[in-house]
mmCIF file of C-alpha atoms in Angstrom:
data_model
loop_
_atom_site.group_PDB
_atom_site.id
_atom_site.type_symbol
_atom_site.label_atom_id
_atom_site.label_comp_id
_atom_site.label_asym_id
_atom_site.label_seq_id
_atom_site.Cartn_x
_atom_site.Cartn_y
_atom_site.Cartn_z
ATOM 1 C CA MET I 1 356.615 194.331 113.558
ATOM 2 C CA ASN I 2 359.259 195.917 115.781
ATOM 3 C CA LYS I 3 358.572 197.164 119.173
ATOM 4 C CA THR I 4 359.101 200.859 118.047
ATOM 5 C CA SER I 5 356.497 200.620 115.365
ATOM 6 C CA PHE I 6 354.103 198.879 117.753
ATOM 7 C CA PHE I 7 354.206 201.455 120.417
ATOM 8 C CA SER I 8 353.999 204.262 117.849
ATOM 9 C CA ARG I 9 350.716 202.790 116.596
ATOM 10 C CA ILE I 10 349.401 202.516 120.192
ATOM 11 C CA GLY I 11 350.287 206.133 120.884
ATOM 12 C CA VAL I 12 348.441 207.230 117.722
ATOM 13 C CA LEU I 13 345.398 205.139 118.668
ATOM 14 C CA LEU I 14 345.323 206.475 122.307
ATOM 15 C CA THR I 15 345.528 210.093 120.899
ATOM 16 C CA LEU I 16 342.559 209.445 118.582
ATOM 17 C CA LEU I 17 340.513 208.008 121.460
ATOM 18 C CA ALA I 18 341.306 211.029 123.574
ATOM 19 C CA VAL I 19 340.055 213.341 120.876
ATOM 20 C CA VAL I 20 336.864 211.297 120.432
ATOM 21 C CA PHE I 21 336.053 211.053 124.170
ATOM 22 C CA THR I 22 336.558 214.830 124.661
ATOM 23 C CA SER I 23 334.488 215.825 121.700
ATOM 24 C CA CYS I 24 330.917 217.003 121.912
ATOM 25 C CA ASP I 25 329.530 213.787 120.290
ATOM 26 C CA ASN I 26 326.889 212.592 122.870
ATOM 27 C CA SER I 27 327.100 209.011 121.539
ATOM 28 C CA PHE I 28 330.554 208.675 123.278
ATOM 29 C CA VAL I 29 329.655 210.541 126.447
ATOM 30 C CA PHE I 30 328.123 209.050 129.534
ATOM 31 C CA ASP I 31 324.987 210.482 130.756
ATOM 32 C CA ASP I 32 326.333 211.353 134.188
ATOM 33 C CA GLU I 33 329.260 213.202 132.732
ATOM 34 C CA GLY I 34 327.244 215.765 130.850
ATOM 35 C CA ASP I 35 327.581 216.865 127.261
ATOM 36 C CA CYS I 36 328.600 219.820 125.144
ATOM 37 C CA SER I 37 325.151 220.873 123.990
ATOM 38 C CA VAL I 38 323.484 224.166 124.856
ATOM 39 C CA HIS I 39 320.099 224.380 126.642
ATOM 40 C CA TYR I 40 318.157 227.431 127.924
ATOM 41 C CA ARG I 41 315.268 227.240 130.348
ATOM 42 C CA ILE I 42 313.102 230.120 131.310
ATOM 43 C CA LYS I 43 311.959 230.607 134.865
ATOM 44 C CA PHE I 44 308.983 232.895 135.960
ATOM 45 C CA LYS I 45 308.809 234.690 139.191
ATOM 46 C CA TYR I 46 305.985 236.618 140.676
ATOM 47 C CA ASP I 47 307.323 238.459 143.801
ATOM 48 C CA ARG I 48 306.038 241.862 142.851
ATOM 49 C CA ASN I 49 303.630 241.643 145.701
ATOM 50 C CA MET I 50 303.234 243.053 149.156
ATOM 51 C CA LYS I 51 304.851 239.873 150.677
ATOM 52 C CA PHE I 52 307.972 240.200 148.521
ATOM 53 C CA ALA I 53 307.791 236.384 148.158
ATOM 54 C CA ASP I 54 307.625 234.456 144.859
ATOM 55 C CA ALA I 55 303.860 233.312 144.542
ATOM 56 C CA PHE I 56 304.136 232.159 140.937
ATOM 57 C CA ALA I 57 303.448 228.419 141.772
ATOM 58 C CA HIS I 58 300.387 229.402 143.845
ATOM 59 C CA GLU I 59 298.773 232.035 141.618
ATOM 60 C CA VAL I 60 299.686 231.671 137.948
ATOM 61 C CA THR I 61 297.632 229.030 136.047
ATOM 62 C CA SER I 62 298.881 229.438 132.453
ATOM 63 C CA VAL I 63 301.875 230.752 130.603
ATOM 64 C CA ALA I 64 302.277 232.046 127.011
ATOM 65 C CA LEU I 65 305.869 232.870 126.039
ATOM 66 C CA TYR I 66 306.829 234.821 122.930
ATOM 67 C CA VAL I 67 310.495 235.393 121.755
ATOM 68 C CA PHE I 68 311.403 238.161 119.215
ATOM 69 C CA ASP I 69 314.517 238.819 117.336
ATOM 70 C CA ASN I 70 316.337 242.003 117.055
ATOM 71 C CA SER I 71 314.090 243.284 114.466
ATOM 72 C CA GLY I 72 310.933 242.611 116.740
ATOM 73 C CA VAL I 73 309.776 239.631 114.754
ATOM 74 C CA LEU I 74 308.327 236.554 116.354
ATOM 75 C CA VAL I 75 310.869 233.706 116.149
ATOM 76 C CA TYR I 76 309.714 231.277 118.858
ATOM 77 C CA GLU I 77 306.598 230.686 121.132
ATOM 78 C CA ASP I 78 305.515 228.170 123.605
ATOM 79 C CA ALA I 79 302.816 227.680 126.327
ATOM 80 C CA GLU I 80 301.985 225.621 129.362
ATOM 81 C CA SER I 81 299.139 225.390 131.796
ATOM 82 C CA GLY I 82 297.757 223.384 134.585
ATOM 83 C CA GLU I 83 299.413 221.291 137.280
ATOM 84 C CA ALA I 84 302.942 221.736 135.811
ATOM 85 C CA LEU I 85 302.960 225.369 136.866
ATOM 86 C CA ALA I 86 302.383 224.449 140.451
ATOM 87 C CA ASP I 87 305.831 222.857 140.652
ATOM 88 C CA GLU I 88 308.148 225.386 142.182
ATOM 89 C CA ASN I 89 310.947 224.184 139.931
ATOM 90 C CA PHE I 90 308.795 224.739 136.825
ATOM 91 C CA THR I 91 310.748 226.195 133.787
ATOM 92 C CA LEU I 92 309.939 226.364 130.068
ATOM 93 C CA PRO I 93 312.707 225.232 127.721
ATOM 94 C CA VAL I 94 313.554 227.223 124.572
ATOM 95 C CA GLU I 95 315.502 226.121 121.712
ATOM 96 C CA LEU I 96 317.228 229.031 120.018
ATOM 97 C CA LYS I 97 320.516 230.018 118.258
ATOM 98 C CA ALA I 98 322.985 232.264 120.044
ATOM 99 C CA GLY I 99 321.861 236.060 119.750
ATOM 100 C CA GLU I 100 319.899 238.668 121.375
ATOM 101 C CA TYR I 101 316.159 238.315 121.986
ATOM 102 C CA GLN I 102 313.163 240.093 123.444
ATOM 103 C CA PHE I 103 311.036 237.773 125.630
ATOM 104 C CA LEU I 104 307.355 238.596 126.285
ATOM 105 C CA ALA I 105 304.905 236.629 128.531
ATOM 106 C CA TRP I 106 301.290 236.988 129.094
ATOM 107 C CA CYS I 107 300.319 234.733 131.839
ATOM 108 C CA GLY I 108 296.808 233.725 133.104
ATOM 109 C CA ILE I 109 294.885 234.184 129.831
ATOM 110 C CA GLY I 110 294.075 230.425 129.820
ATOM 111 C CA ASP I 111 291.116 229.715 127.619
ATOM 112 C CA GLY I 112 290.604 233.370 126.796
ATOM 113 C CA GLU I 113 287.431 233.779 128.899
ATOM 114 C CA SER I 114 288.710 237.054 130.580
ATOM 115 C CA PHE I 115 291.443 238.250 128.336
ATOM 116 C CA VAL I 116 292.573 237.533 124.623
ATOM 117 C CA THR I 117 295.830 238.127 122.652
ATOM 118 C CA PRO I 118 296.020 237.962 118.790
ATOM 119 C CA GLN I 119 296.679 234.907 116.779
ATOM 120 C CA THR I 120 300.446 234.700 115.929
ATOM 121 C CA ARG I 121 302.630 233.476 113.030
ATOM 122 C CA LEU I 122 306.195 232.712 113.222
ATOM 123 C CA GLY I 123 308.348 235.037 111.143
ATOM 124 C CA VAL I 124 305.392 237.317 110.648
ATOM 125 C CA THR I 125 304.020 238.690 113.875
ATOM 126 C CA THR I 126 305.779 241.534 115.532
ATOM 127 C CA ILE I 127 306.040 242.391 119.109
ATOM 128 C CA GLU I 128 303.949 245.481 118.695
ATOM 129 C CA GLU I 129 301.021 243.297 117.706
ATOM 130 C CA LEU I 130 301.206 241.317 120.956
ATOM 131 C CA LYS I 131 298.655 243.397 122.793
ATOM 132 C CA CYS I 132 296.107 241.972 125.398
ATOM 133 C CA ARG I 133 292.480 242.984 125.487
ATOM 134 C CA MET I 134 290.046 242.476 128.338
ATOM 135 C CA ASN I 135 286.726 240.834 127.289
ATOM 136 C CA ARG I 136 283.618 243.002 127.882
ATOM 137 C CA VAL I 137 280.076 243.474 126.796
ATOM 138 C CA SER I 138 279.514 246.566 124.880
ATOM 139 C CA ALA I 139 276.613 248.819 125.954
ATOM 140 C CA ASN I 140 275.976 252.534 125.210
ATOM 141 C CA GLY I 141 279.510 253.105 123.963
ATOM 142 C CA ASN I 142 281.020 251.539 127.134
ATOM 143 C CA GLY I 143 282.449 248.186 128.027
ATOM 144 C CA ILE I 144 280.690 246.364 130.764
ATOM 145 C CA VAL I 145 282.587 243.876 133.037
ATOM 146 C CA ASP I 146 280.657 242.154 135.670
ATOM 147 C CA LYS I 147 282.670 238.838 136.171
ATOM 148 C CA ASP I 148 285.490 237.826 138.342
ATOM 149 C CA LEU I 149 288.397 238.304 135.811
ATOM 150 C CA ALA I 150 291.048 235.662 135.738
ATOM 151 C CA PRO I 151 294.379 236.775 137.312
ATOM 152 C CA LEU I 152 296.568 238.312 134.539
ATOM 153 C CA PHE I 153 300.305 238.676 134.595
ATOM 154 C CA HIS I 154 302.796 240.356 132.252
ATOM 155 C CA GLY I 155 306.409 240.063 132.089
ATOM 156 C CA SER I 156 309.216 240.974 129.543
ATOM 157 C CA ALA I 157 312.978 240.814 129.395
ATOM 158 C CA LYS I 158 315.945 241.130 126.978
ATOM 159 C CA PHE I 159 318.305 238.075 127.123
ATOM 160 C CA THR I 160 321.617 237.422 125.284
ATOM 161 C CA LEU I 161 321.857 233.790 124.617
ATOM 162 C CA THR I 162 325.466 232.324 123.908
ATOM 163 C CA ASP I 163 326.438 228.954 122.544
ATOM 164 C CA GLU I 164 328.406 228.130 125.628
ATOM 165 C CA PRO I 165 327.745 224.461 126.606
ATOM 166 C CA GLY I 166 325.582 223.687 129.507
ATOM 167 C CA VAL I 167 322.116 224.357 130.959
ATOM 168 C CA HIS I 168 321.419 228.039 131.362
ATOM 169 C CA TYR I 169 318.505 229.617 133.297
ATOM 170 C CA LYS I 170 316.876 232.988 132.711
ATOM 171 C CA THR I 171 314.209 234.544 134.794
ATOM 172 C CA ILE I 172 311.224 236.742 133.720
ATOM 173 C CA SER I 173 309.622 238.681 136.640
ATOM 174 C CA LEU I 174 305.882 239.193 136.413
ATOM 175 C CA THR I 175 303.531 242.097 137.275
ATOM 176 C CA LYS I 176 299.923 241.330 138.202
ATOM 177 C CA ASN I 177 297.352 243.244 136.108
ATOM 178 C CA THR I 178 294.195 242.468 138.028
ATOM 179 C CA ASN I 179 292.780 243.771 141.393
ATOM 180 C CA VAL I 180 289.965 242.754 143.641
ATOM 181 C CA VAL I 181 288.088 245.808 145.187
ATOM 182 C CA ARG I 182 285.681 245.083 147.977
ATOM 183 C CA VAL I 183 283.299 248.087 148.769
ATOM 184 C CA ILE I 184 281.741 247.733 152.295
ATOM 185 C CA LEU I 185 278.789 250.147 153.204
ATOM 186 C CA GLN I 186 278.066 250.225 156.953
ATOM 187 C CA GLN I 187 275.148 252.246 158.485
ATOM 188 C CA LEU I 188 276.087 254.140 161.665
ATOM 189 C CA SER I 189 272.615 253.544 163.128
ATOM 190 C CA GLY I 190 273.325 249.830 163.227
ATOM 191 C CA GLU I 191 270.554 248.942 160.880
ATOM 192 C CA ASP I 192 271.088 246.389 158.167
ATOM 193 C CA VAL I 193 272.101 247.679 154.761
ATOM 194 C CA ASN I 194 270.228 246.124 151.965
ATOM 195 C CA PRO I 195 272.657 245.888 148.947
ATOM 196 C CA ASP I 196 269.724 245.671 146.513
ATOM 197 C CA LEU I 197 269.057 249.329 147.169
ATOM 198 C CA PHE I 198 272.489 250.429 145.982
ATOM 199 C CA SER I 199 274.427 250.039 142.606
ATOM 200 C CA PHE I 200 278.185 249.854 142.672
ATOM 201 C CA GLU I 201 280.668 250.512 139.750
ATOM 202 C CA ILE I 202 284.248 251.452 138.992
ATOM 203 C CA GLN I 203 284.974 253.384 135.834
ATOM 204 C CA ASP I 204 288.354 253.270 134.214
ATOM 205 C CA TYR I 205 290.102 253.203 130.890
ATOM 206 C CA ASN I 206 292.256 250.190 131.514
ATOM 207 C CA GLY I 207 290.875 247.313 129.368
ATOM 208 C CA TYR I 208 293.645 247.270 126.639
ATOM 209 C CA MET I 209 297.286 246.650 127.297
ATOM 210 C CA ASN I 210 300.265 247.123 125.083
ATOM 211 C CA TYR I 211 303.135 244.640 124.667
ATOM 212 C CA ASP I 212 305.045 246.644 127.336
ATOM 213 C CA ASN I 213 302.164 246.566 129.747
ATOM 214 C CA SER I 214 301.306 250.241 129.108
ATOM 215 C CA LEU I 215 297.637 251.067 128.536
ATOM 216 C CA LEU I 216 296.294 251.777 124.997
ATOM 217 C CA ASP I 217 293.447 254.002 124.123
ATOM 218 C CA ASP I 218 290.176 252.192 124.780
ATOM 219 C CA GLU I 219 286.422 252.645 125.602
ATOM 220 C CA LEU I 220 285.457 253.401 129.190
ATOM 221 C CA ILE I 221 285.280 250.158 131.118
ATOM 222 C CA ILE I 222 282.538 249.910 133.792
ATOM 223 C CA TYR I 223 283.331 247.275 136.349
ATOM 224 C CA LYS I 224 280.132 245.984 138.181
ATOM 225 C CA PRO I 225 279.918 243.509 141.231
ATOM 226 C CA TRP I 226 280.257 239.859 140.564
ATOM 227 C CA SER I 227 279.366 239.288 144.168
ATOM 228 C CA LEU I 228 276.912 241.329 146.153
ATOM 229 C CA GLN I 229 275.880 240.258 149.653
ATOM 230 C CA THR I 230 275.044 241.278 153.165
ATOM 231 C CA GLY I 231 277.140 240.554 156.162
ATOM 232 C CA SER I 232 277.300 241.389 159.966
ATOM 233 C CA ALA I 233 279.951 241.866 162.661
ATOM 234 C CA ASP I 234 279.655 241.591 166.393
ATOM 235 C CA ILE I 235 280.803 244.637 168.360
ATOM 236 C CA ASN I 236 281.271 245.363 172.024
ATOM 237 C CA ALA I 237 281.625 241.745 172.828
ATOM 238 C CA ASP I 238 284.236 240.520 175.217
ATOM 239 C CA ILE I 239 285.767 237.564 173.521
ATOM 240 C CA TYR I 240 287.964 236.717 176.516
ATOM 241 C CA ASN I 241 284.731 236.327 178.918
ATOM 242 C CA ASP I 242 282.735 233.207 178.717
ATOM 243 C CA GLU I 243 279.766 234.675 180.324
ATOM 244 C CA GLU I 244 276.748 234.203 178.016
ATOM 245 C CA THR I 245 274.864 236.998 179.584
ATOM 246 C CA ARG I 246 277.375 239.526 178.441
ATOM 247 C CA ASP I 247 275.624 241.941 175.972
ATOM 248 C CA ALA I 248 276.622 242.114 172.363
ATOM 249 C CA SER I 249 275.383 244.038 169.384
ATOM 250 C CA SER I 250 276.031 243.695 165.644
ATOM 251 C CA VAL I 251 276.161 245.903 162.656
ATOM 252 C CA GLY I 252 274.908 245.025 159.263
ATOM 253 C CA VAL I 253 276.806 245.811 156.119
ATOM 254 C CA ALA I 254 276.499 245.458 152.346
ATOM 255 C CA VAL I 255 279.543 244.041 150.504
ATOM 256 C CA ALA I 256 280.252 244.448 146.833
ATOM 257 C CA GLU I 257 283.198 242.744 145.103
ATOM 258 C CA MET I 258 284.539 243.838 141.728
ATOM 259 C CA THR I 259 287.645 242.827 139.606
ATOM 260 C CA THR I 260 289.385 245.549 137.785
ATOM 261 C CA GLY I 261 292.325 245.688 135.373
ATOM 262 C CA ARG I 262 295.629 247.203 136.366
ATOM 263 C CA LEU I 263 295.543 250.474 138.231
ATOM 264 C CA VAL I 264 297.849 252.909 136.607
ATOM 265 C CA GLU I 265 298.940 256.236 138.057
ATOM 266 C CA GLY I 266 297.932 258.942 135.826
ATOM 267 C CA ASN I 267 294.676 257.321 135.043
ATOM 268 C CA ARG I 268 291.629 258.521 136.993
ATOM 269 C CA PRO I 269 289.504 255.560 137.941
ATOM 270 C CA ILE I 270 286.289 256.438 139.872
ATOM 271 C CA LEU I 271 284.328 254.393 142.333
ATOM 272 C CA VAL I 272 280.735 255.299 142.253
ATOM 273 C CA VAL I 273 277.842 254.121 144.590
ATOM 274 C CA ARG I 274 274.243 255.151 143.865
ATOM 275 C CA ASN I 275 271.036 254.859 145.873
ATOM 276 C CA LEU I 276 268.613 253.240 143.605
ATOM 277 C CA GLU I 277 265.641 254.178 145.867
ATOM 278 C CA LYS I 278 266.407 257.850 145.830
ATOM 279 C CA GLY I 279 268.092 257.991 142.538
ATOM 280 C CA ASP I 280 271.099 260.045 143.802
ATOM 281 C CA VAL I 281 274.820 259.454 144.194
ATOM 282 C CA VAL I 282 275.865 258.192 147.504
ATOM 283 C CA LEU I 283 279.593 258.611 146.930
ATOM 284 C CA SER I 284 281.993 259.152 143.831
ATOM 285 C CA VAL I 285 285.688 258.982 144.766
ATOM 286 C CA PRO I 286 288.948 258.634 142.936
ATOM 287 C CA LEU I 287 289.954 255.023 143.474
ATOM 288 C CA ILE I 288 293.688 255.414 143.133
ATOM 289 C CA ASP I 289 293.797 258.486 145.407
ATOM 290 C CA TYR I 290 291.977 256.486 148.186
ATOM 291 C CA ALA I 291 294.171 253.328 147.627
ATOM 292 C CA LEU I 292 297.394 255.389 148.087
ATOM 293 C CA LEU I 293 296.033 256.967 151.255
ATOM 294 C CA VAL I 294 297.343 253.812 153.225
ATOM 295 C CA LYS I 295 300.577 253.445 151.370
ATOM 296 C CA GLY I 296 302.186 254.055 154.805
ATOM 297 C CA ASN I 297 305.559 254.841 156.279
ATOM 298 C CA TYR I 298 307.001 251.314 155.519
ATOM 299 C CA ASN I 299 306.349 251.793 151.861
ATOM 300 C CA LYS I 300 307.394 255.447 151.589
ATOM 301 C CA ASP I 301 310.499 254.534 149.436
ATOM 302 C CA MET I 302 308.292 252.662 147.082
ATOM 303 C CA SER I 303 306.896 254.565 144.007
ATOM 304 C CA ASN I 304 303.178 254.910 143.785
ATOM 305 C CA GLN I 305 303.091 252.681 140.725
ATOM 306 C CA GLU I 306 305.077 249.897 142.392
ATOM 307 C CA TYR I 307 302.674 250.042 145.381
ATOM 308 C CA LEU I 308 299.681 249.798 143.009
ATOM 309 C CA ASP I 309 301.280 246.880 141.251
ATOM 310 C CA ARG I 310 302.237 245.053 144.493
ATOM 311 C CA GLN I 311 298.783 245.476 146.131
ATOM 312 C CA ASP I 312 296.134 243.457 144.425
ATOM 313 C CA GLU I 313 293.311 243.681 146.941
ATOM 314 C CA TYR I 314 291.547 246.699 148.254
ATOM 315 C CA ASN I 315 288.939 246.692 151.015
ATOM 316 C CA MET I 316 287.112 250.043 151.499
ATOM 317 C CA THR I 317 284.562 250.699 154.177
ATOM 318 C CA PHE I 318 282.242 253.711 153.891
ATOM 319 C CA PHE I 319 280.011 254.835 156.639
ATOM 320 C CA LEU I 320 276.360 255.892 155.978
ATOM 321 C CA ASP I 321 274.076 258.101 158.125
ATOM 322 C CA GLU I 322 270.438 257.446 158.768
ATOM 323 C CA ALA I 323 269.509 258.907 155.344
ATOM 324 C CA GLY I 324 271.720 256.610 153.541
ATOM 325 C CA ARG I 325 274.383 259.370 152.803
ATOM 326 C CA TRP I 326 277.998 258.888 153.130
ATOM 327 C CA ILE I 327 279.719 260.308 156.105
ATOM 328 C CA SER I 328 282.591 261.816 154.200
ATOM 329 C CA SER I 329 284.788 262.360 157.222
ATOM 330 C CA SER I 330 286.387 258.952 157.432
ATOM 331 C CA ILE I 331 286.952 255.778 155.661
ATOM 332 C CA ILE I 332 288.647 252.357 156.354
ATOM 333 C CA VAL I 333 291.069 251.196 153.620
ATOM 334 C CA ASN I 334 292.669 247.722 154.059
ATOM 335 C CA SER I 335 291.893 247.816 157.811
ATOM 336 C CA TRP I 336 293.481 251.334 158.143
ATOM 337 C CA ARG I 337 291.105 254.081 159.321
ATOM 338 C CA VAL I 338 291.692 257.414 157.430
ATOM 339 C CA VAL I 339 290.342 260.721 158.689
ATOM 340 C CA LEU I 340 289.670 262.889 155.594
ATOM 341 C CA ASN I 341 290.080 266.536 155.765
ATOM 342 C CA ASN I 342 288.053 267.357 152.637
ATOM 343 C CA GLN I 343 284.409 267.235 153.613
ATOM 344 C CA SER I 344 282.983 267.627 150.104
ATOM 345 C CA MET I 345 284.444 264.509 148.277
ATOM 346 C CA LYS I 346 280.934 263.384 147.174
#
């Protein structure tokens, strides 16, 4: 074999090796050099809150992810729950061909104790079927909810997936669909308020949610307290003075806690408190109207619905006179005292 033929064969061999090692065959690629495969990972973010900070790892306990093709048919689904979600780097991998997809997430359903979604079938279930229903006990044509609902979150997004090699991350933002409402009754006379003498409820039509998180027609949901207790707070006490002889007095209050579904502007949820001993209504107020009273100057550029979605706890203090009637001239909402102009809200 002459030198020219030898070097020609060497050249051909080197060319072939170059093709092999630059191909997407993982068997010829070292792990630390990556490969030409395509991976998509879905990240979830819950920063639609009043802190404007991502609280997903601290508040969301389960994830159910559904992926639909352009025709709205389910082509992929996955779920995760437990400690894995507490990792701030948590993502859910999806294996899909390149194309356009609609992603839908219902988070917090868990074991289905508070909310349920329908059974699904790949290639059959459509996105319009992925509704979420609040569990309730039916009574007299209404739904009764007297438990602390598990926090529920909804998220959806449209993503275009390509076949570009590498690891790609897509983020789905979540909206919280549950709220805790604390109603505090305080008697101006300073006497204790017996919570057993009052009934508390919130009435709303918000127990059935569509795939896009809008509300569907449903029976009236009556939310009742899952916690009812008394409490007291010291007043006129000088906390900066160590003299034990300084006088201090206290006020007694009744505290009722209820968990409701999503508050949606345009709905008319009503908070009702009744005096069981006298059989009359102490107060009946539109919950959303009162919640928005303290939206405030800092949030003036925020839409009412965005404020309602970001705020997930409401503390409302109502003052009673000696006869147990509401003094309808003022109310404290989330630590803000509001002076009411309308004296006949009851």
